[in-house]
CSV table of C-alpha atoms in Angstrom, one decimal:
chain,number,residue,atom,x,y,z
A,1,MET,CA,-25.0,-32.2,-4.5
A,2,PRO,CA,-23.9,-33.2,-8.0
A,3,PHE,CA,-26.1,-32.7,-11.0
A,4,ASP,CA,-28.5,-35.6,-10.9
A,5,PHE,CA,-31.5,-36.7,-13.1
A,6,GLY,CA,-32.7,-39.4,-10.7
A,7,LYS,CA,-36.2,-40.3,-9.7
A,8,LEU,CA,-38.5,-37.7,-8.3
A,9,LEU,CA,-38.2,-37.0,-4.6
A,10,ARG,CA,-40.7,-39.1,-2.6
A,11,THR,CA,-42.2,-37.0,0.2
A,12,HIS,CA,-42.8,-38.4,3.6
A,13,SER,CA,-45.5,-37.5,6.1
A,14,SER,CA,-42.7,-37.4,8.7
A,15,SER,CA,-41.7,-34.0,7.3
A,16,LEU,CA,-44.5,-32.5,9.5
A,17,LEU,CA,-43.6,-34.4,12.7
A,18,THR,CA,-42.5,-32.6,15.9
A,19,ALA,CA,-39.1,-33.5,17.3
A,20,ALA,CA,-40.7,-35.7,20.0
A,21,GLN,CA,-42.7,-37.5,17.4
A,22,GLN,CA,-39.6,-38.0,15.2
A,23,GLU,CA,-37.8,-39.5,18.2
A,24,GLU,CA,-40.7,-41.8,18.8
A,25,GLU,CA,-40.8,-42.9,15.2
A,26,HIS,CA,-37.0,-43.4,15.1
A,27,PRO,CA,-36.0,-44.5,18.6
A,28,HIS,CA,-32.9,-46.2,17.4
A,29,GLY,CA,-31.7,-43.0,15.7
A,30,ALA,CA,-32.4,-41.0,18.8
A,31,HIS,CA,-30.3,-43.5,20.9
A,32,LYS,CA,-27.5,-43.6,18.3
A,33,LYS,CA,-27.3,-39.8,18.2
A,34,LYS,CA,-26.5,-39.8,22.0
A,35,GLU,CA,-23.4,-41.9,21.3
A,36,TYR,CA,-21.8,-38.7,19.8
A,37,VAL,CA,-20.5,-35.5,21.4
A,38,PHE,CA,-20.8,-32.9,18.7
A,39,ASP,CA,-18.2,-30.2,18.4
A,40,LYS,CA,-19.9,-26.8,18.9
A,41,SER,CA,-17.7,-25.1,16.3
A,42,ASP,CA,-18.8,-24.4,12.8
A,43,PRO,CA,-19.3,-27.4,10.4
A,44,ILE,CA,-16.2,-28.7,8.8
A,45,GLY,CA,-18.0,-28.9,5.5
A,46,ARG,CA,-21.3,-27.8,3.8
A,47,GLY,CA,-23.3,-28.7,0.8
A,48,GLY,CA,-26.7,-27.6,-0.5
A,49,TYR,CA,-28.6,-30.1,1.6
A,50,SER,CA,-25.9,-31.5,3.9
A,51,LYS,CA,-23.2,-30.5,6.4
A,52,VAL,CA,-20.3,-32.3,8.0
A,53,LEU,CA,-19.9,-32.1,11.7
A,54,LYS,CA,-16.9,-33.0,13.9
A,55,ALA,CA,-17.8,-35.2,16.8
A,56,LYS,CA,-16.4,-37.7,19.4
A,57,TRP,CA,-17.8,-41.2,19.2
A,58,LYS,CA,-18.3,-42.3,22.8
A,59,ALA,CA,-19.0,-45.9,21.7
A,60,ARG,CA,-15.5,-46.0,20.2
A,61,ASP,CA,-13.5,-44.6,23.1
A,62,GLY,CA,-14.0,-41.0,22.1
A,63,LYS,CA,-12.6,-41.4,18.6
A,64,VAL,CA,-12.8,-38.2,16.6
A,65,VAL,CA,-15.0,-38.7,13.5
A,66,ALA,CA,-16.9,-36.7,10.9
A,67,LEU,CA,-20.6,-37.1,10.7
A,68,LYS,CA,-22.3,-36.2,7.4
A,69,VAL,CA,-25.8,-34.9,8.0
A,70,VAL,CA,-28.0,-35.2,5.0
A,71,LYS,CA,-31.6,-33.8,4.7
A,72,LYS,CA,-33.9,-36.5,3.5
A,73,GLU,CA,-35.7,-34.2,1.2
A,74,SER,CA,-32.5,-34.0,-1.0
A,75,ILE,CA,-32.4,-37.7,-1.6
A,76,LYS,CA,-34.2,-38.5,-4.8
A,77,ASN,CA,-34.0,-42.3,-4.4
A,78,ARG,CA,-33.8,-43.2,-0.7
A,79,GLU,CA,-33.8,-46.9,-1.3
A,80,GLU,CA,-30.8,-46.6,-3.5
A,81,TYR,CA,-29.1,-44.3,-1.0
A,82,LEU,CA,-29.5,-46.8,1.8
A,83,THR,CA,-28.3,-49.6,-0.5
A,84,ILE,CA,-25.0,-47.7,-0.8
A,85,ILE,CA,-24.7,-47.5,3.0
A,86,ASP,CA,-25.9,-51.0,3.8
A,87,LYS,CA,-24.4,-53.0,1.0
A,88,GLY,CA,-21.8,-50.8,-0.7
A,89,PHE,CA,-19.8,-49.5,2.3
A,90,PRO,CA,-19.2,-53.0,3.8
A,91,ARG,CA,-17.7,-54.1,0.5
A,92,ILE,CA,-15.1,-51.3,0.4
A,93,ASN,CA,-14.5,-49.9,3.9
A,94,MET,CA,-11.3,-52.0,4.4
A,95,HIS,CA,-9.5,-50.2,1.6
A,96,PRO,CA,-6.9,-47.7,2.9
A,97,ASN,CA,-7.7,-45.0,0.2
A,98,ILE,CA,-11.5,-45.1,0.7
A,99,CYS,CA,-13.5,-43.0,3.2
A,100,ALA,CA,-16.5,-45.3,3.6
A,101,GLY,CA,-19.2,-45.0,6.2
A,102,LEU,CA,-18.5,-46.6,9.6
A,103,ASP,CA,-22.0,-46.3,11.0
A,104,TRP,CA,-25.3,-44.6,10.2
A,105,PHE,CA,-28.7,-43.7,11.7
A,106,GLU,CA,-31.7,-41.6,10.8
A,107,THR,CA,-34.1,-39.2,12.4
A,108,GLY,CA,-37.4,-37.9,11.0
A,109,HIS,CA,-35.8,-35.5,8.6
A,110,LYS,CA,-32.1,-36.5,8.3
A,111,TYR,CA,-29.6,-39.2,7.7
A,112,TYR,CA,-26.4,-39.3,9.8
A,113,VAL,CA,-23.4,-41.2,8.3
A,114,THR,CA,-20.2,-41.6,10.3
A,115,PHE,CA,-16.8,-41.3,8.5
A,116,PRO,CA,-13.2,-41.3,9.5
A,117,MET,CA,-11.9,-37.8,10.1
A,118,LEU,CA,-9.7,-36.5,7.3
A,119,THR,CA,-8.0,-33.1,7.8
A,120,GLY,CA,-5.7,-32.5,4.8
A,121,GLY,CA,-8.1,-30.8,2.5
A,122,GLU,CA,-9.1,-31.5,-1.1
A,123,LEU,CA,-6.9,-32.4,-3.9
A,124,LEU,CA,-8.5,-29.5,-5.7
A,125,THR,CA,-7.5,-27.1,-2.9
A,126,ARG,CA,-3.9,-28.2,-3.2
A,127,LEU,CA,-4.0,-27.7,-6.9
A,128,ASN,CA,-5.6,-24.3,-6.7
A,129,SER,CA,-3.2,-23.0,-4.0
A,130,ARG,CA,0.1,-24.3,-5.4
A,131,GLY,CA,-0.2,-24.6,-9.1
A,132,ARG,CA,0.2,-27.5,-11.5
A,133,PHE,CA,1.9,-30.8,-10.5
A,134,THR,CA,5.0,-32.2,-12.1
A,135,GLU,CA,4.5,-35.4,-14.2
A,136,ASP,CA,6.0,-37.6,-11.5
A,137,ALA,CA,3.7,-36.2,-8.8
A,138,THR,CA,0.7,-36.6,-11.1
A,139,LYS,CA,1.7,-40.2,-11.8
A,140,LYS,CA,1.8,-40.9,-8.1
A,141,VAL,CA,-1.6,-39.5,-7.6
A,142,LEU,CA,-3.1,-41.3,-10.6
A,143,ARG,CA,-1.7,-44.6,-9.5
A,144,VAL,CA,-3.7,-44.3,-6.3
A,145,ILE,CA,-6.8,-43.1,-8.1
A,146,LEU,CA,-6.7,-46.0,-10.6
A,147,GLU,CA,-5.8,-48.6,-8.0
A,148,THR,CA,-8.8,-47.4,-5.9
A,149,LEU,CA,-11.1,-47.5,-8.9
A,150,GLU,CA,-9.9,-51.0,-9.8
A,151,PHE,CA,-10.9,-52.1,-6.3
A,152,ILE,CA,-14.3,-50.5,-6.1
A,153,HIS,CA,-15.1,-51.8,-9.6
A,154,SER,CA,-14.2,-55.3,-8.7
A,155,GLN,CA,-16.6,-54.9,-5.8
A,156,GLY,CA,-19.4,-53.9,-8.2
A,157,ILE,CA,-19.5,-50.2,-7.4
A,158,ILE,CA,-19.5,-47.3,-9.8
A,159,HIS,CA,-18.6,-44.0,-8.1
A,160,ARG,CA,-20.2,-41.7,-10.7
A,161,ASP,CA,-18.7,-38.5,-9.3
A,162,MET,CA,-15.0,-38.7,-10.0
A,163,LYS,CA,-13.5,-35.1,-9.5
A,164,PRO,CA,-10.6,-33.5,-7.6
A,165,ASP,CA,-12.9,-32.2,-4.8
A,166,ASN,CA,-13.8,-35.9,-4.0
A,167,TRP,CA,-10.2,-36.8,-3.1
A,168,LEU,CA,-9.1,-35.6,0.3
A,169,TYR,CA,-5.6,-35.6,1.9
A,170,ARG,CA,-5.4,-37.6,5.1
A,171,THR,CA,-3.6,-34.8,7.0
A,172,PRO,CA,-2.1,-31.4,6.2
A,173,ASP,CA,1.3,-33.0,6.0
A,174,SER,CA,0.3,-35.9,3.7
A,175,GLU,CA,2.5,-36.8,0.8
A,176,VAL,CA,1.3,-35.9,-2.6
A,177,ASP,CA,-0.4,-39.4,-3.1
A,178,ASP,CA,-1.8,-39.8,0.4
A,179,ILE,CA,-5.3,-39.2,-0.8
A,180,VAL,CA,-8.7,-40.8,0.1
A,181,LEU,CA,-11.8,-41.1,-2.0
A,182,ILE,CA,-15.0,-39.7,-0.5
A,183,ASP,CA,-18.6,-39.0,-1.4
A,184,PHE,CA,-20.4,-42.2,-2.6
A,185,GLY,CA,-23.7,-40.4,-2.4
A,186,ILE,CA,-24.7,-41.1,-6.0
A,187,ALA,CA,-22.7,-44.3,-6.4
A,188,LYS,CA,-24.2,-47.3,-8.2
A,189,VAL,CA,-24.1,-50.6,-6.3
A,190,LEU,CA,-24.3,-53.5,-8.8
A,191,ASP,CA,-25.6,-57.0,-8.0
A,192,VAL,CA,-22.6,-58.7,-9.5
A,193,GLN,CA,-19.1,-58.3,-8.1
A,194,SER,CA,-16.7,-59.0,-10.9
A,195,ASP,CA,-14.2,-57.5,-13.4
A,196,GLU,CA,-16.8,-57.7,-16.2
A,197,ASP,CA,-18.0,-54.3,-17.4
A,198,LYS,CA,-21.3,-54.0,-19.2
A,199,LEU,CA,-22.9,-50.7,-20.5
A,200,ASP,CA,-26.2,-51.5,-18.8
A,201,GLN,CA,-26.7,-48.5,-16.5
A,202,PHE,CA,-29.0,-45.7,-17.7
A,203,GLU,CA,-29.8,-43.3,-14.8
A,204,ALA,CA,-28.0,-40.1,-15.5
A,205,GLY,CA,-26.1,-38.3,-12.8
A,206,GLY,CA,-22.7,-36.8,-11.9
A,207,THR,CA,-20.9,-33.5,-12.3
A,208,PRO,CA,-20.9,-32.1,-15.9
A,209,GLY,CA,-17.3,-31.7,-17.1
A,210,TYR,CA,-16.2,-34.8,-15.2
A,211,ALA,CA,-19.1,-37.2,-15.8
A,212,ALA,CA,-18.5,-39.4,-18.9
A,213,PRO,CA,-20.6,-38.2,-22.0
A,214,GLU,CA,-22.4,-41.6,-22.3
A,215,ILE,CA,-24.0,-41.0,-19.0
A,216,PHE,CA,-26.1,-38.3,-20.6
A,217,CYS,CA,-26.5,-39.9,-24.0
A,218,GLY,CA,-28.9,-42.6,-22.8
A,219,THR,CA,-26.9,-45.3,-24.6
A,220,GLY,CA,-25.8,-47.0,-21.4
A,221,TYR,CA,-22.7,-46.8,-19.3
A,222,GLY,CA,-20.6,-49.0,-17.0
A,223,LYS,CA,-17.7,-49.0,-14.6
A,224,ASN,CA,-15.2,-47.4,-17.0
A,225,SER,CA,-17.3,-44.2,-17.0
A,226,ASP,CA,-15.3,-43.4,-13.8
A,227,LEU,CA,-12.2,-43.4,-16.0
A,228,PHE,CA,-13.3,-40.4,-17.9
A,229,GLY,CA,-13.4,-38.3,-14.8
A,230,ALA,CA,-9.9,-39.6,-13.9
A,231,GLY,CA,-8.7,-38.4,-17.3
A,232,VAL,CA,-10.1,-34.9,-16.6
A,233,ILE,CA,-8.4,-34.9,-13.2
A,234,THR,CA,-5.1,-35.8,-14.9
A,235,TYR,CA,-5.6,-32.9,-17.3
A,236,ASN,CA,-6.2,-30.6,-14.3
A,237,LEU,CA,-3.1,-31.7,-12.4
A,238,LEU,CA,-0.8,-31.4,-15.4
A,239,SER,CA,-1.9,-28.0,-16.3
A,240,SER,CA,-4.1,-26.5,-13.6
A,241,TRP,CA,-6.6,-25.9,-16.4
A,242,SER,CA,-9.9,-27.5,-17.4
A,243,PRO,CA,-10.2,-29.0,-20.9
A,244,TRP,CA,-13.6,-27.3,-21.4
A,245,GLU,CA,-14.6,-23.8,-22.4
A,246,SER,CA,-18.3,-23.9,-21.7
A,247,ARG,CA,-20.0,-22.1,-18.8
A,248,ASP,CA,-23.6,-23.2,-19.4
A,249,VAL,CA,-24.5,-26.7,-18.0
A,250,ILE,CA,-26.1,-28.0,-21.2
A,251,ASN,CA,-23.3,-26.6,-23.4
A,252,LEU,CA,-20.7,-28.2,-21.1
A,253,ILE,CA,-22.4,-31.6,-21.4
A,254,GLN,CA,-22.5,-31.2,-25.2
A,255,GLU,CA,-18.9,-30.1,-25.3
A,256,THR,CA,-17.6,-33.1,-23.4
A,257,ALA,CA,-19.4,-35.4,-25.9
A,258,ARG,CA,-18.3,-33.8,-29.1
A,259,THR,CA,-14.8,-32.4,-28.3
A,260,THR,CA,-11.5,-34.0,-28.8
A,261,VAL,CA,-9.3,-32.9,-26.0
A,262,ASN,CA,-6.5,-30.5,-26.8
A,263,PHE,CA,-3.4,-29.3,-24.9
A,264,PRO,CA,-2.6,-25.6,-25.1
A,265,PRO,CA,1.1,-25.0,-25.3
A,266,GLU,CA,1.5,-22.6,-22.3
A,267,PRO,CA,-0.3,-24.6,-19.5
A,268,PHE,CA,1.2,-27.8,-20.9
A,269,GLU,CA,4.7,-26.6,-21.3
A,270,GLY,CA,7.2,-29.4,-20.7
A,271,VAL,CA,4.5,-32.1,-20.5
A,272,SER,CA,5.4,-35.3,-22.4
A,273,GLU,CA,3.5,-36.7,-25.3
A,274,THR,CA,3.1,-39.9,-23.4
A,275,ALA,CA,1.3,-38.1,-20.6
A,276,LYS,CA,-1.0,-36.4,-23.2
A,277,ALA,CA,-1.7,-39.8,-24.8
A,278,PHE,CA,-2.7,-41.2,-21.4
A,279,VAL,CA,-5.2,-38.4,-20.9
A,280,ARG,CA,-6.6,-38.9,-24.4
A,281,LEU,CA,-7.0,-42.6,-23.8
A,282,LEU,CA,-9.1,-42.1,-20.6
A,283,MET,CA,-11.3,-39.6,-22.4
A,284,GLN,CA,-12.2,-41.9,-25.3
A,285,PRO,CA,-15.7,-43.2,-25.9
A,286,PRO,CA,-16.5,-46.2,-23.6
A,287,GLN,CA,-15.8,-48.8,-26.3
A,288,ARG,CA,-12.2,-47.6,-26.5
A,289,ARG,CA,-11.7,-46.4,-23.0
A,290,PRO,CA,-9.7,-48.8,-20.8
A,291,SER,CA,-10.6,-50.3,-17.4
A,292,ALA,CA,-8.8,-49.0,-14.4
A,293,LYS,CA,-6.7,-52.3,-14.4
A,294,GLN,CA,-5.7,-51.7,-18.0
A,295,ALA,CA,-5.0,-48.0,-17.5
A,296,LEU,CA,-2.5,-48.9,-14.8
A,297,LYS,CA,-0.4,-50.7,-17.4
A,298,HIS,CA,-0.1,-47.6,-19.6
A,299,PRO,CA,3.6,-46.8,-20.5
A,300,TRP,CA,3.3,-43.4,-18.9
A,301,LEU,CA,2.3,-44.8,-15.5
A,302,ALA,CA,4.5,-47.9,-15.8
A,303,ALA,CA,7.7,-45.7,-16.2
A,304,PRO,CA,9.8,-45.3,-13.0
A,305,ILE,CA,9.1,-42.3,-10.8
A,306,VAL,CA,11.8,-40.1,-9.4
A,307,SER,CA,11.5,-39.6,-5.7
A,308,VAL,CA,9.0,-36.8,-5.2
A,309,GLU,CA,9.7,-34.6,-2.2
A,310,GLN,CA,6.8,-32.9,-0.5
A,311,ASP,CA,8.3,-29.4,-1.0
A,312,HIS,CA,9.0,-30.1,-4.7
A,313,ILE,CA,5.9,-31.6,-6.1
A,314,LEU,CA,5.1,-28.6,-8.2
A,315,GLU,CA,6.7,-26.8,-11.1
A,316,GLU,CA,7.4,-23.6,-9.1
A,317,HIS,CA,8.1,-21.5,-12.2
A,318,GLU,CA,4.4,-22.0,-13.2
A,319,ILE,CA,3.0,-20.6,-10.0
A,320,ASP,CA,1.8,-17.1,-10.2
A,321,SER,CA,-0.8,-16.3,-7.5
A,322,SER,CA,-2.0,-13.2,-9.4
A,323,SER,CA,-3.1,-15.4,-12.3
A,324,ILE,CA,-5.1,-17.9,-10.3
A,325,ILE,CA,-8.7,-17.0,-9.3
A,326,GLN,CA,-9.9,-19.1,-6.4
A,327,LEU,CA,-13.3,-20.7,-7.0
A,328,PRO,CA,-15.4,-22.7,-4.6
A,329,SER,CA,-16.1,-25.1,-7.4
A,330,HIS,CA,-14.6,-28.0,-9.4
A,331,HIS,CA,-12.1,-26.0,-11.4
A,332,THR,CA,-9.0,-23.7,-11.4
A,333,LEU,CA,-9.9,-20.6,-13.4
A,334,LYS,CA,-7.2,-18.7,-15.3
A,335,PRO,CA,-7.9,-15.2,-16.7
A,336,ASP,CA,-9.5,-15.3,-20.2
A,337,HIS,CA,-10.1,-19.0,-19.9
A,338,PRO,CA,-13.7,-19.6,-18.9
A,339,ILE,CA,-14.2,-22.8,-17.0
A,340,ALA,CA,-17.7,-23.8,-16.0
A,341,ASP,CA,-17.9,-21.8,-12.8
A,342,GLN,CA,-21.7,-22.2,-12.8
A,343,LEU,CA,-21.5,-25.7,-11.4
A,344,THR,CA,-21.2,-24.8,-7.8
A,345,ALA,CA,-23.7,-21.9,-8.1
A,346,ASN,CA,-26.4,-24.0,-9.6
A,347,PRO,CA,-25.5,-27.7,-10.1
A,348,ASP,CA,-29.1,-28.8,-9.9
A,349,ALA,CA,-30.5,-26.3,-12.5
A,350,ASP,CA,-34.1,-26.9,-13.5
A,351,LEU,CA,-34.0,-28.1,-17.1
A,352,GLY,CA,-37.8,-28.1,-17.5
A,353,ASP,CA,-38.9,-30.3,-20.4
A,354,LEU,CA,-35.5,-30.4,-22.0
A,355,SER,CA,-34.3,-33.8,-23.0
A,356,ILE,CA,-30.6,-34.2,-22.1
A,357,LYS,CA,-30.3,-37.2,-24.2
A,358,ASP,CA,-31.6,-35.5,-27.3
A,359,LEU,CA,-29.6,-32.4,-26.8
A,360,VAL,CA,-26.4,-34.3,-26.5
A,361,LEU,CA,-27.0,-36.7,-29.4
A,362,GLU,CA,-28.0,-33.9,-31.8
A,363,GLU,CA,-24.4,-32.7,-31.7
A,364,PRO,CA,-22.5,-33.5,-34.9
A,365,GLY,CA,-20.8,-36.9,-34.7
A,366,VAL,CA,-21.9,-37.7,-31.1
A,367,LYS,CA,-24.5,-40.3,-32.0
A,368,GLU,CA,-22.0,-42.3,-33.9
A,369,LYS,CA,-19.3,-41.8,-31.3
A,370,TYR,CA,-21.4,-42.9,-28.4
A,371,ALA,CA,-23.7,-45.4,-30.2
A,372,ALA,CA,-25.0,-48.1,-27.8
A,373,SER,CA,-22.5,-50.9,-27.6
A,374,ASP,CA,-21.5,-53.4,-25.0
A,375,HIS,CA,-18.0,-54.3,-24.0
A,376,GLY,CA,-16.4,-56.7,-21.6
A,377,SER,CA,-13.4,-56.7,-19.3
A,378,ASP,CA,-11.0,-57.4,-22.2
A,379,SER,CA,-11.9,-54.3,-24.2
A,380,PRO,CA,-8.8,-52.3,-25.3
């Protein structure tokens, strides 16, 4: 579960119900659960409060699907969570690069959400296992990411957790850009479906290091907050590094707000200045950050792409398995280059009485950089 400062968990009396009582309280859920034949092998995915199970959906001719099972106690705002399922998914589930819920039901303690089965693994895993991508391969991936973001933003949805572990390959043999966006668990579903983008959202949430700084500044954020995470992903793919040095959650949030991204010579060997300019643009403050539609017109992405063969998507001379430490987190970690490995270990750290907004805004230059300001769809 990503770092989230949402509303306090609302407890329900159903937490003490027996299985029989739960079935009586949620007869529809009990009936729906019988539509699935669950695979008895280990879950295909796990989180702190959730797991993903493989199953056959009898109501759909035995179609193999993935069921995400989420403990209700982990959902800080259940009304908003169900809004994503009931209103958000129907808006976007026709898009070929989005893994949206096909069905859902609930029992006394859990939500079950049905998704298409994706077997190709995370974009992060491919990056960790093979090394950095070439520029052309990175461009192909970013075109899909931005086209997908352009679509969900036009449908009034902010993803809020844009990171390489939330892009999955469709199959193990998928081409480099055959990726699908997953995990809308903390997405924002707006009332208005349009290209207009206002900085009128204030609930903090997301993964530090990928979440846009304004999300934690309390100055308001909008759809183009997702573009910041896309910029960090671009940085990851071009170098197999993270742009950040901090390991502590608070320091990491502060670093993303105050730091101008830099490009160390060794990991960025051979990367063009146009590519670096693209990354810088996506990681600007919101008033200067483009929309997804505008970012797709950037000269780096607009330039022709040489055919990218599946076996040649990486710069092989950069791959040294001894220099890559595998992490079950959001980053590739190189020796002597600390990269926020605390995020997986404790993403929901208890911050006590600390005010994230004040801690971020007290950093030199941050208050001016992320001062509250509105912008529309025509912003540069």
